[in-house]
Coordinates of C-alpha atoms in Angstrom, one line a residue:
Chain P
X1 CA -174.2 48.2 104.4
X2 CA -171.1 45.8 103.9
X3 CA -172.3 42.6 103.1
X4 CA -170.6 39.0 104.2
X5 CA -168.8 38.9 101.1
X6 CA -167.5 42.2 101.1
X7 CA -166.1 41.6 104.7
X8 CA -164.8 38.5 103.7
X9 CA -163.0 40.0 100.7
X10 CA -161.5 42.9 102.7
X11 CA -160.3 40.2 105.2
X12 CA -158.6 38.3 102.9
X13 CA -156.9 41.3 101.2
X14 CA -155.8 42.6 104.3
X15 CA -154.4 39.3 105.1
X16 CA -152.9 39.2 101.6
X17 CA -151.7 42.7 102.0
X18 CA -150.2 41.6 105.1
X19 CA -148.2 39.1 103.6
X20 CA -146.4 39.4 100.5
X21 CA -146.7 37.1 97.7
X22 CA -145.0 33.9 97.7
X23 CA -144.5 34.3 93.9
X24 CA -141.4 36.1 92.7
X25 CA -140.5 37.3 89.2
X26 CA -136.8 37.2 88.2
X27 CA -135.3 37.8 84.8
X28 CA -132.6 35.4 85.6
X29 CA -133.1 32.5 88.0
X30 CA -131.1 32.9 91.1
X31 CA -128.8 29.8 91.8
X32 CA -129.8 28.0 94.9
X33 CA -127.6 26.0 97.1
X34 CA -129.9 24.4 99.5
X35 CA -127.3 22.7 101.5
X36 CA -125.7 26.0 102.6
X37 CA -128.8 27.9 102.4
X38 CA -127.4 30.3 99.9
X39 CA -129.2 32.0 97.1
X40 CA -127.1 33.8 94.6
X41 CA -128.6 36.3 92.6
X42 CA -127.3 37.6 89.5
X43 CA -129.9 39.8 88.3
X44 CA -128.6 43.6 87.3
X45 CA -129.7 45.8 90.1
X46 CA -132.0 49.0 89.0
X47 CA -129.9 51.9 89.4
X48 CA -132.7 54.3 89.6
X49 CA -134.2 52.4 92.5
X50 CA -130.8 52.3 94.1
X51 CA -130.0 55.9 93.9
X52 CA -133.7 56.6 95.3
X53 CA -134.1 54.3 98.3
X54 CA -131.3 52.1 98.8
X55 CA -132.2 50.4 101.9
X56 CA -135.7 49.5 100.9
X57 CA -134.7 48.2 97.5
X58 CA -132.2 46.2 98.9
X59 CA -134.6 44.9 101.8
X60 CA -137.1 44.2 99.0
X61 CA -134.6 42.2 96.8
X62 CA -133.4 40.2 99.8
X63 CA -136.9 39.2 100.6
X64 CA -137.7 38.1 97.0
X65 CA -134.7 35.9 97.1
X66 CA -135.1 34.5 100.5
X67 CA -138.7 33.7 99.5
X68 CA -137.4 31.6 96.7
X69 CA -135.1 30.0 98.8
X70 CA -138.0 28.7 101.0
X71 CA -140.2 27.6 98.1
X72 CA -137.3 25.3 97.3
X73 CA -136.8 24.2 100.5
X74 CA -140.6 23.4 100.9
X75 CA -140.4 21.4 97.7
X76 CA -137.9 18.9 99.6
X77 CA -139.2 15.8 101.4
X78 CA -140.4 16.8 104.7
X79 CA -140.7 14.3 107.6
X80 CA -141.9 15.0 111.0
X81 CA -139.7 15.2 114.0
X82 CA -141.1 15.9 117.5
X83 CA -143.8 18.3 116.5
X84 CA -141.5 20.1 113.9
X85 CA -141.6 19.5 110.1
X86 CA -138.0 19.0 109.2
X87 CA -136.6 18.6 105.8
X88 CA -133.1 17.0 104.9
X89 CA -130.9 19.5 103.3
X90 CA -129.1 18.0 100.0
X91 CA -125.4 18.0 99.7
X92 CA -123.6 21.6 99.3
X93 CA -122.7 22.6 95.6
X94 CA -120.6 25.6 96.6
X95 CA -117.2 24.7 96.8
X96 CA -115.4 26.7 99.7
X97 CA -111.5 27.5 99.6
X98 CA -109.3 25.9 101.9
X99 CA -108.8 27.3 105.4
X100 CA -105.0 26.1 105.8
X101 CA -102.6 25.1 102.6
X102 CA -102.6 21.5 101.4
X103 CA -100.5 19.4 103.8
X104 CA -97.1 18.2 102.4
X105 CA -96.8 14.4 101.3
X106 CA -95.2 12.7 104.3
X107 CA -91.4 11.6 103.2
X108 CA -90.7 8.3 102.7
X109 CA -88.5 6.5 105.0
X110 CA -85.7 4.8 103.4
X111 CA -87.3 1.4 103.7
X112 CA -90.4 2.6 102.2
X113 CA -88.6 3.8 99.0
X114 CA -86.6 0.6 98.8
X115 CA -89.9 -1.4 99.3
X116 CA -91.6 0.8 96.5
X117 CA -88.6 0.2 94.2
X118 CA -88.5 -3.6 94.5
X119 CA -92.3 -3.8 94.8
X120 CA -92.4 -5.5 98.4
X121 CA -96.0 -5.5 99.8
X122 CA -96.6 -5.0 103.7
X123 CA -97.8 -8.2 105.1
X124 CA -100.3 -8.0 108.0
X125 CA -99.1 -9.7 110.9
X126 CA -101.4 -10.7 113.6
X127 CA -100.9 -9.4 117.4
X128 CA -100.9 -12.6 119.1
X129 CA -98.4 -15.4 118.3
X130 CA -98.4 -18.8 119.7
X131 CA -95.4 -19.5 122.3
X132 CA -94.7 -23.2 122.6
X133 CA -92.9 -22.7 126.1
X134 CA -95.8 -21.1 127.7
X135 CA -98.4 -22.9 125.5
X136 CA -100.1 -19.9 125.3
X137 CA -101.2 -17.2 122.9
X138 CA -99.1 -14.3 123.6
X139 CA -98.3 -10.8 122.1
X140 CA -95.8 -10.6 119.1
X141 CA -94.1 -7.5 120.6
X142 CA -94.3 -5.3 123.8
X143 CA -95.2 -6.4 127.4
X144 CA -95.1 -10.2 128.3
X145 CA -94.3 -11.1 124.6
X146 CA -93.6 -14.3 123.2
X147 CA -90.0 -15.9 122.9
X148 CA -88.5 -12.7 125.0
X149 CA -84.8 -13.8 125.1
X150 CA -83.9 -11.1 127.7
X151 CA -86.3 -12.8 130.1
X152 CA -84.3 -16.3 129.7
X153 CA -83.6 -17.7 133.2
X154 CA -80.6 -19.5 132.0
X155 CA -78.4 -19.0 129.2
X156 CA -75.9 -21.4 127.7
X157 CA -72.4 -20.2 127.5
X158 CA -71.2 -20.9 124.0
X159 CA -68.1 -23.0 123.4
X160 CA -65.9 -20.0 122.2
X161 CA -67.0 -17.6 124.6
X162 CA -64.9 -15.9 127.6
X163 CA -66.1 -18.1 130.7
X164 CA -66.2 -14.9 132.9
X165 CA -68.3 -12.8 130.5
X166 CA -71.9 -12.1 131.8
X167 CA -74.2 -13.4 128.9
X168 CA -77.2 -12.0 130.5
X169 CA -75.4 -8.7 130.5
X170 CA -74.4 -9.2 127.0
X171 CA -77.9 -9.6 125.9
X172 CA -79.1 -6.5 127.5
X173 CA -76.3 -4.8 126.0
X174 CA -77.2 -6.0 122.7
X175 CA -80.8 -5.0 123.0
X176 CA -79.9 -1.5 124.1
X177 CA -77.7 -1.1 121.0
X178 CA -80.5 -2.4 118.7
X179 CA -82.8 0.3 120.5
X180 CA -80.4 2.9 119.9
X181 CA -79.6 1.9 116.4
X182 CA -83.5 2.1 115.6
X183 CA -83.7 5.5 117.2
X184 CA -80.8 6.6 115.2
X185 CA -82.5 5.4 112.0
X186 CA -85.8 7.0 112.8
X187 CA -84.0 10.5 113.6
X188 CA -81.9 10.1 110.4
X189 CA -85.3 9.4 108.3
X190 CA -86.7 12.6 109.9
X191 CA -83.5 14.6 109.4
X192 CA -83.6 13.6 105.6
X193 CA -87.1 15.2 105.5
X194 CA -86.3 18.4 107.2
X195 CA -82.6 18.6 105.3
X196 CA -80.9 18.9 108.7
X197 CA -78.0 17.1 110.2
X198 CA -78.0 14.4 112.5
X199 CA -75.0 14.0 114.8
X200 CA -73.8 10.7 115.0
X201 CA -74.4 9.6 111.4
X202 CA -71.9 6.9 110.5
X203 CA -71.5 5.6 113.9
X204 CA -74.4 3.0 113.8
X205 CA -73.2 0.4 116.1
X206 CA -72.2 -2.7 113.9
X207 CA -70.5 -6.0 114.6
X208 CA -67.0 -5.4 112.9
X209 CA -66.5 -1.5 112.3
X210 CA -64.4 -0.9 109.3
X211 CA -61.3 0.8 109.4
X212 CA -62.9 4.1 108.0
X213 CA -65.6 3.8 110.6
X214 CA -63.2 3.3 113.5
X215 CA -61.2 6.3 112.2
X216 CA -64.4 8.3 112.2
X217 CA -65.4 7.3 115.3
X218 CA -62.2 8.4 116.8
X219 CA -62.1 11.7 114.8
X220 CA -65.5 12.6 116.2
X221 CA -64.5 11.3 119.9
X222 CA -61.5 13.5 119.9
X223 CA -63.5 16.8 119.1
X224 CA -66.4 16.0 121.6
X225 CA -64.9 18.0 124.1
X226 CA -65.6 21.6 125.5
X227 CA -63.0 23.2 123.5
X228 CA -63.6 21.0 120.6
X229 CA -60.6 18.9 120.5
X230 CA -58.2 21.8 120.8
X231 CA -56.3 20.2 123.7
X232 CA -56.8 16.4 123.1
X233 CA -53.5 14.8 122.8
X234 CA -52.3 12.7 119.8
X235 CA -52.1 9.0 120.5
X236 CA -48.4 7.9 120.1
X237 CA -48.5 6.2 116.6
X238 CA -51.6 8.3 115.4
X239 CA -51.3 10.2 112.0
X240 CA -52.9 13.2 111.5
X241 CA -56.0 12.7 108.9
X242 CA -56.1 15.0 106.2
X243 CA -59.5 16.8 104.9
X244 CA -61.7 14.7 107.5
X245 CA -65.1 16.3 107.0
X246 CA -64.0 19.2 105.2
X247 CA -64.4 20.1 101.4
X248 CA -61.6 19.6 99.2
X249 CA -60.2 23.2 97.9
X250 CA -59.2 23.2 94.2
X251 CA -57.8 25.8 92.3
X252 CA -60.2 28.3 90.6
X253 CA -61.1 27.5 86.9
X254 CA -59.5 30.5 85.5
X255 CA -56.4 31.1 87.4
X256 CA -52.8 32.2 86.7
X257 CA -52.2 30.4 83.2
X258 CA -48.6 31.2 83.3
X259 CA -48.2 29.6 86.9
X260 CA -50.3 26.6 85.7
X261 CA -47.9 26.3 82.5
X262 CA -45.1 26.3 85.0
X263 CA -46.1 24.0 87.2
X264 CA -47.1 21.3 84.7
X265 CA -43.6 22.0 82.9
X266 CA -42.2 21.3 86.2
X267 CA -44.0 17.9 86.6
X268 CA -42.8 17.0 83.3
X269 CA -39.2 17.7 84.1
X270 CA -39.3 15.8 87.3
X271 CA -40.9 13.1 85.4
X272 CA -38.0 13.3 83.1
X273 CA -35.3 13.1 85.6
X274 CA -36.9 10.1 87.4
X275 CA -36.8 8.0 84.2
X276 CA -33.3 6.3 83.7
X277 CA -31.4 8.0 81.0
X278 CA -30.3 4.6 79.5
X279 CA -32.4 1.7 79.3
X280 CA -30.7 -1.1 80.1
X281 CA -32.7 -3.8 78.1
X282 CA -32.5 -1.5 75.1
X283 CA -28.7 -1.3 75.4
X284 CA -28.4 -5.0 75.7
X285 CA -30.7 -5.7 72.8
X286 CA -28.6 -3.0 70.9
X287 CA -25.5 -4.9 71.5
X288 CA -27.0 -8.4 70.9
X289 CA -27.9 -6.9 67.5
X290 CA -24.4 -5.8 66.7
X291 CA -23.2 -9.1 68.0
X292 CA -25.5 -11.0 65.6
X293 CA -24.3 -8.7 62.8
X294 CA -20.7 -9.3 63.5
X295 CA -21.3 -13.1 63.7
X296 CA -23.0 -13.0 60.4
X297 CA -20.3 -11.2 58.7
X298 CA -17.8 -13.3 60.3
X299 CA -19.5 -16.1 58.7
X300 CA -19.5 -14.7 55.4
X301 CA -16.1 -14.1 55.4
X302 CA -15.2 -17.4 56.4
X303 CA -17.1 -18.8 53.9
X304 CA -15.2 -16.6 51.5
X305 CA -12.1 -18.4 52.4
X306 CA -10.4 -15.9 54.7
X307 CA -9.6 -17.8 57.8
X308 CA -8.1 -16.3 60.7
X309 CA -6.0 -18.4 63.3
X310 CA -8.5 -20.1 65.4
X311 CA -5.9 -20.3 68.4
X312 CA -7.1 -19.5 71.8
X313 CA -8.3 -21.4 74.6
X314 CA -12.1 -22.1 75.1
X315 CA -13.1 -19.0 77.1
X316 CA -16.2 -18.8 79.3
X317 CA -19.4 -18.4 78.2
X318 CA -20.1 -15.0 76.9
X319 CA -23.5 -14.2 78.1
X320 CA -22.9 -14.6 81.8
X321 CA -19.8 -12.4 82.1
X322 CA -21.0 -10.3 79.3
X323 CA -24.0 -9.3 81.4
X324 CA -21.9 -8.4 84.3
X325 CA -19.4 -6.5 82.5
X326 CA -21.6 -4.8 80.1
X327 CA -23.6 -3.1 83.0
X328 CA -20.3 -2.0 84.6
X329 CA -19.3 -0.5 81.5
X330 CA -22.5 1.2 80.9
X331 CA -22.2 3.0 84.4
X332 CA -18.9 4.4 83.2
X333 CA -19.6 5.3 79.6
X334 CA -23.1 6.5 80.2
X335 CA -22.0 9.5 81.5
X336 CA -19.4 10.1 78.6
X337 CA -22.3 9.9 76.1
X338 CA -24.2 7.5 74.2
X339 CA -22.0 7.5 71.1
X340 CA -19.0 6.9 72.8
X341 CA -20.5 4.3 75.0
X342 CA -22.0 2.4 72.0
X343 CA -18.4 2.2 70.4
X344 CA -16.8 0.9 73.4
X345 CA -19.6 -1.4 73.9
X346 CA -19.4 -2.6 70.4
X347 CA -15.6 -3.2 71.0
X348 CA -16.3 -5.2 74.0
X349 CA -18.9 -6.9 72.6
X350 CA -17.2 -8.0 69.8
X351 CA -14.4 -9.3 71.7
X352 CA -16.8 -11.1 74.1
X353 CA -18.9 -12.5 70.9
X354 CA -15.8 -13.8 69.6
X355 CA -14.9 -15.5 73.1
X356 CA -18.3 -16.7 73.4
X357 CA -18.3 -18.6 70.0
X358 CA -15.0 -20.2 71.3
X359 CA -13.5 -19.8 68.0
X360 CA -11.0 -17.1 69.2
X361 CA -10.2 -14.9 66.6
X362 CA -7.0 -13.8 68.2
X363 CA -8.2 -10.1 68.5
Chain Y
X1 CA -64.8 22.3 86.1
X2 CA -61.5 22.7 87.5
X3 CA -58.1 22.5 86.7
X4 CA -56.2 19.1 87.6
X5 CA -54.6 18.8 91.1
X6 CA -51.0 17.5 91.0
X7 CA -51.7 14.1 91.5
X8 CA -54.2 14.1 88.7
X9 CA -51.7 16.0 86.4
X10 CA -49.0 13.5 87.4
X11 CA -51.2 10.4 86.5
X12 CA -52.3 12.1 83.4
X13 CA -48.9 12.8 82.1
X14 CA -47.5 9.7 82.7
X15 CA -50.1 8.2 80.5
X16 CA -49.6 10.8 77.7
X17 CA -45.9 10.3 77.8
X18 CA -46.4 6.6 77.2
X19 CA -47.3 7.6 73.9
X20 CA -45.7 11.1 73.0
X21 CA -42.8 11.1 75.4
X22 CA -41.6 14.6 76.4
X23 CA -43.5 15.9 73.6
X24 CA -46.1 16.8 76.1
X25 CA -44.3 20.4 76.4
X26 CA -45.5 21.1 73.1
X27 CA -48.9 20.7 74.0
X28 CA -48.6 22.7 77.0
X29 CA -46.4 25.5 75.7
X30 CA -48.0 26.5 72.3
X31 CA -46.7 29.2 70.1
X32 CA -50.3 29.9 68.8
X33 CA -52.0 30.2 72.0
X34 CA -52.8 29.3 75.8
X35 CA -54.5 26.0 76.0
X36 CA -55.1 24.3 79.3
X37 CA -56.4 21.2 80.7
X38 CA -59.9 21.2 82.7
X39 CA -61.4 18.5 84.6
X40 CA -65.2 18.1 84.1
X41 CA -66.9 15.4 85.6
X42 CA -63.9 13.3 85.6
X43 CA -62.9 14.0 82.0
X44 CA -60.0 15.9 81.1
X45 CA -60.6 18.4 78.2
X46 CA -57.9 20.3 76.3
X47 CA -59.2 23.8 75.4
X48 CA -58.3 27.1 74.6
X49 CA -58.0 29.6 77.2
X50 CA -60.8 32.0 75.6
X51 CA -63.1 29.0 75.0
X52 CA -62.7 27.9 78.4
X53 CA -63.6 31.2 79.8
X54 CA -66.9 30.9 77.9
X55 CA -67.6 27.4 79.0
X56 CA -67.2 28.6 82.5
X57 CA -70.4 30.5 82.2
X58 CA -72.4 27.3 81.7
X59 CA -73.4 25.7 84.6
X60 CA -72.0 22.1 85.5
X61 CA -75.3 20.1 84.8
X62 CA -75.8 21.7 81.5
X63 CA -72.2 21.7 80.1
X64 CA -71.5 18.6 78.4
X65 CA -68.1 18.9 76.5
X66 CA -65.6 21.8 75.7
X67 CA -62.5 21.7 73.5
X68 CA -61.2 18.1 72.9
X69 CA -61.7 15.3 75.7
X70 CA -58.5 13.6 76.2
X71 CA -59.9 10.8 78.5
X72 CA -61.3 10.3 81.8
X73 CA -60.4 9.4 85.3
X74 CA -61.6 6.3 86.4
X75 CA -63.5 5.7 89.6
X76 CA -60.3 4.4 91.1
X77 CA -58.2 7.3 89.9
X78 CA -56.6 5.8 86.8
X79 CA -56.5 7.7 83.6
X80 CA -58.1 6.3 80.5
X81 CA -57.1 7.9 77.1
X82 CA -60.1 7.9 74.6
X83 CA -59.8 8.3 71.1
X84 CA -60.8 11.8 70.8
X85 CA -57.1 12.7 71.6
X86 CA -55.8 11.0 68.4
X87 CA -55.6 14.2 66.8
X88 CA -53.4 15.9 69.3
X89 CA -51.2 12.7 69.8
X90 CA -50.9 11.3 66.5
X91 CA -48.4 14.1 65.2
X92 CA -46.1 13.7 68.2
X93 CA -46.1 9.9 68.6
X94 CA -42.9 8.3 69.1
X95 CA -43.7 4.6 68.2
X96 CA -45.7 3.9 65.4
X97 CA -47.3 0.8 64.2
X98 CA -48.5 0.6 60.4
X99 CA -51.2 -1.8 59.7
X100 CA -51.7 -3.7 56.5
X101 CA -54.7 -2.5 54.4
X102 CA -56.3 -6.2 55.2
X103 CA -56.1 -6.1 58.9
X104 CA -57.5 -2.3 59.1
X105 CA -60.9 -3.4 59.5
X106 CA -60.4 -5.7 62.3
X107 CA -58.5 -3.4 64.0
X108 CA -61.3 -0.8 63.5
X109 CA -63.8 -3.2 65.2
X110 CA -61.8 -3.3 68.3
X111 CA -59.6 -6.5 67.7
X112 CA -56.0 -6.7 68.6
X113 CA -53.3 -6.6 65.9
X114 CA -51.6 -9.8 64.8
X115 CA -48.5 -10.4 63.2
X116 CA -49.9 -11.3 60.1
X117 CA -51.6 -7.6 60.0
X118 CA -48.4 -5.9 60.9
X119 CA -47.0 -3.8 58.2
X120 CA -44.4 -1.8 59.7
X121 CA -43.0 -0.8 63.3
X122 CA -40.7 1.7 64.7
X123 CA -37.2 0.4 65.3
X124 CA -36.5 -0.3 69.0
X125 CA -40.1 -0.3 70.4
X126 CA -39.8 -1.7 73.7
X127 CA -42.4 -4.2 75.0
X128 CA -45.7 -2.7 76.4
X129 CA -44.6 0.5 74.9
X130 CA -47.6 2.9 73.9
X131 CA -48.0 3.2 70.2
X132 CA -50.1 5.1 67.6
X133 CA -51.7 2.6 64.9
X134 CA -51.5 4.0 61.2
X135 CA -52.6 2.6 58.1
X136 CA -50.3 2.1 55.2
X137 CA -51.3 5.5 53.8
X138 CA -50.4 7.2 57.0
X139 CA -53.9 7.7 58.5
X140 CA -53.9 7.5 62.2
X141 CA -56.3 4.7 63.4
X142 CA -56.0 4.5 66.8
X143 CA -53.8 3.7 70.2
X144 CA -52.4 0.7 71.1
X145 CA -49.7 -1.1 73.4
X146 CA -47.1 -2.7 71.8
X147 CA -47.2 -6.3 73.1
X148 CA -43.9 -7.4 72.0
X149 CA -40.8 -5.4 71.0
X150 CA -39.6 -4.8 67.6
X151 CA -37.2 -7.6 67.8
X152 CA -39.5 -10.1 69.1
X153 CA -42.1 -9.0 66.6
X154 CA -39.6 -10.2 64.0
X155 CA -39.2 -13.7 65.2
X156 CA -42.9 -14.7 66.5
X157 CA -45.2 -16.4 64.4
X158 CA -48.1 -15.1 62.3
X159 CA -50.8 -15.5 64.4
X160 CA -49.4 -13.8 67.8
X161 CA -50.6 -10.6 68.8
X162 CA -48.2 -7.8 68.3
X163 CA -50.4 -4.9 69.7
X164 CA -53.1 -4.4 72.2
X165 CA -55.9 -2.5 71.1
X166 CA -56.7 0.6 73.2
X167 CA -58.6 2.9 71.1
X168 CA -59.7 3.1 67.3
X169 CA -61.6 5.5 65.2
X170 CA -64.5 2.9 64.9
X171 CA -65.3 3.9 68.5
X172 CA -66.7 7.0 67.2
X173 CA -69.6 4.7 65.7
X174 CA -69.5 2.2 68.2
X175 CA -69.4 4.1 71.4
X176 CA -71.0 7.3 70.2
X177 CA -73.1 7.9 73.2
X178 CA -70.3 7.6 75.8
X179 CA -67.7 9.9 74.0
X180 CA -68.2 13.6 74.8

């Protein structure tokens, strides 16, 4: 006869055997990432059981780990949401690798680089600006903006402007130029980032383009034909520009040494030939020193008492005539040779010196 | 590193010939080996051929100097002679100025040479001629440009400048960072 207790016991046992125990024994505590509902079990696997009944063993391991996970989840604060018990999962602790590579930093524009360098901060400007004419708040930029000069219905012609010029047209053109310039700058910033070339760089519209800019613009305009400028005619006085847009070509560093030497010696020879063989000033100076020496020696002789006859009309001043005659003499004597020339000059010089002094030693 | 173009060679030789005249040939055509001029980062180096070949293996950013630096080309294309060229120019100098021992110091500090410091000067030096400055014991001290011809030097007063300073060996200490 089964007692009530026996029956109860058997029922609880069967119930217990139906559901396995919620207590799990593990040597190493598995790591739980509740945010991801992840359990990482680092216990070593039992090789015997693995070889024996793999599926059953692995299943029991999985079951145990899941049990631990749920035990932890039940420990979190619960709340009731529409007849279901909910639990707010905490932040995940596992770091997942990136799906895509790290994005590259945006390349700074020219202005941004400059502002960083100078420490210029961006100042936030409001969208609406008070328009004095319309006595209203208008957007600073965009549709129906304040101070829109293209919408002026009357424009004063400035004093120095051409009376037949259309001022409205001028304003529209200027605006178009500004827009185009901005577009070019924007493209250039992008091109700098992607390291590609932007056509038309250097042709930003300016009020007064310099000579080089005009030259560049001309060169580009000539080339911008279907046949790349092969058949464009030259203007009457246009000079062919050398190395425009092409890299300069130099001799290789280790070239023909003999040839190099020859070239250099040639350059030296040319330089020597260009220099005048006789230096006029030096020759003049030399003559003047000789004249001085002669004069001083004459003085000495005079003091010693040897006076030569002083007859002779006062001649012209030596220096003026001397200069002319001297150079003429050089022209002839130079070829004959320095030594001869010097003597000849000396002779002349002496004579002239004498005349110059006006004493006329009667030579 | 590259050899000098024709225009550059001409400018360079013109500058050199101001100091050594036609003796440039002796620098180009040497009996004891092939030496050449090479340009690297706007500086002109005088280097023997086999050293130059070795230096060609060094990349442009890493190569600092080779051989002797004679000077550099400025941004406007003019050539500036450096003191490092003194060893090669001093033996071939055509016009020399000898400086008294008292005035050596002031020249080595970068000042011009006054008449009071002038010891000797080669005869027939013309005005603005490139000169090599020596001490009285025949040690080359640097380069200069004669401010007055020899004749005028004799006649001027002692406080006038007779030689403009161009380079001196004191620069090895003063301008250590810029010399290569």
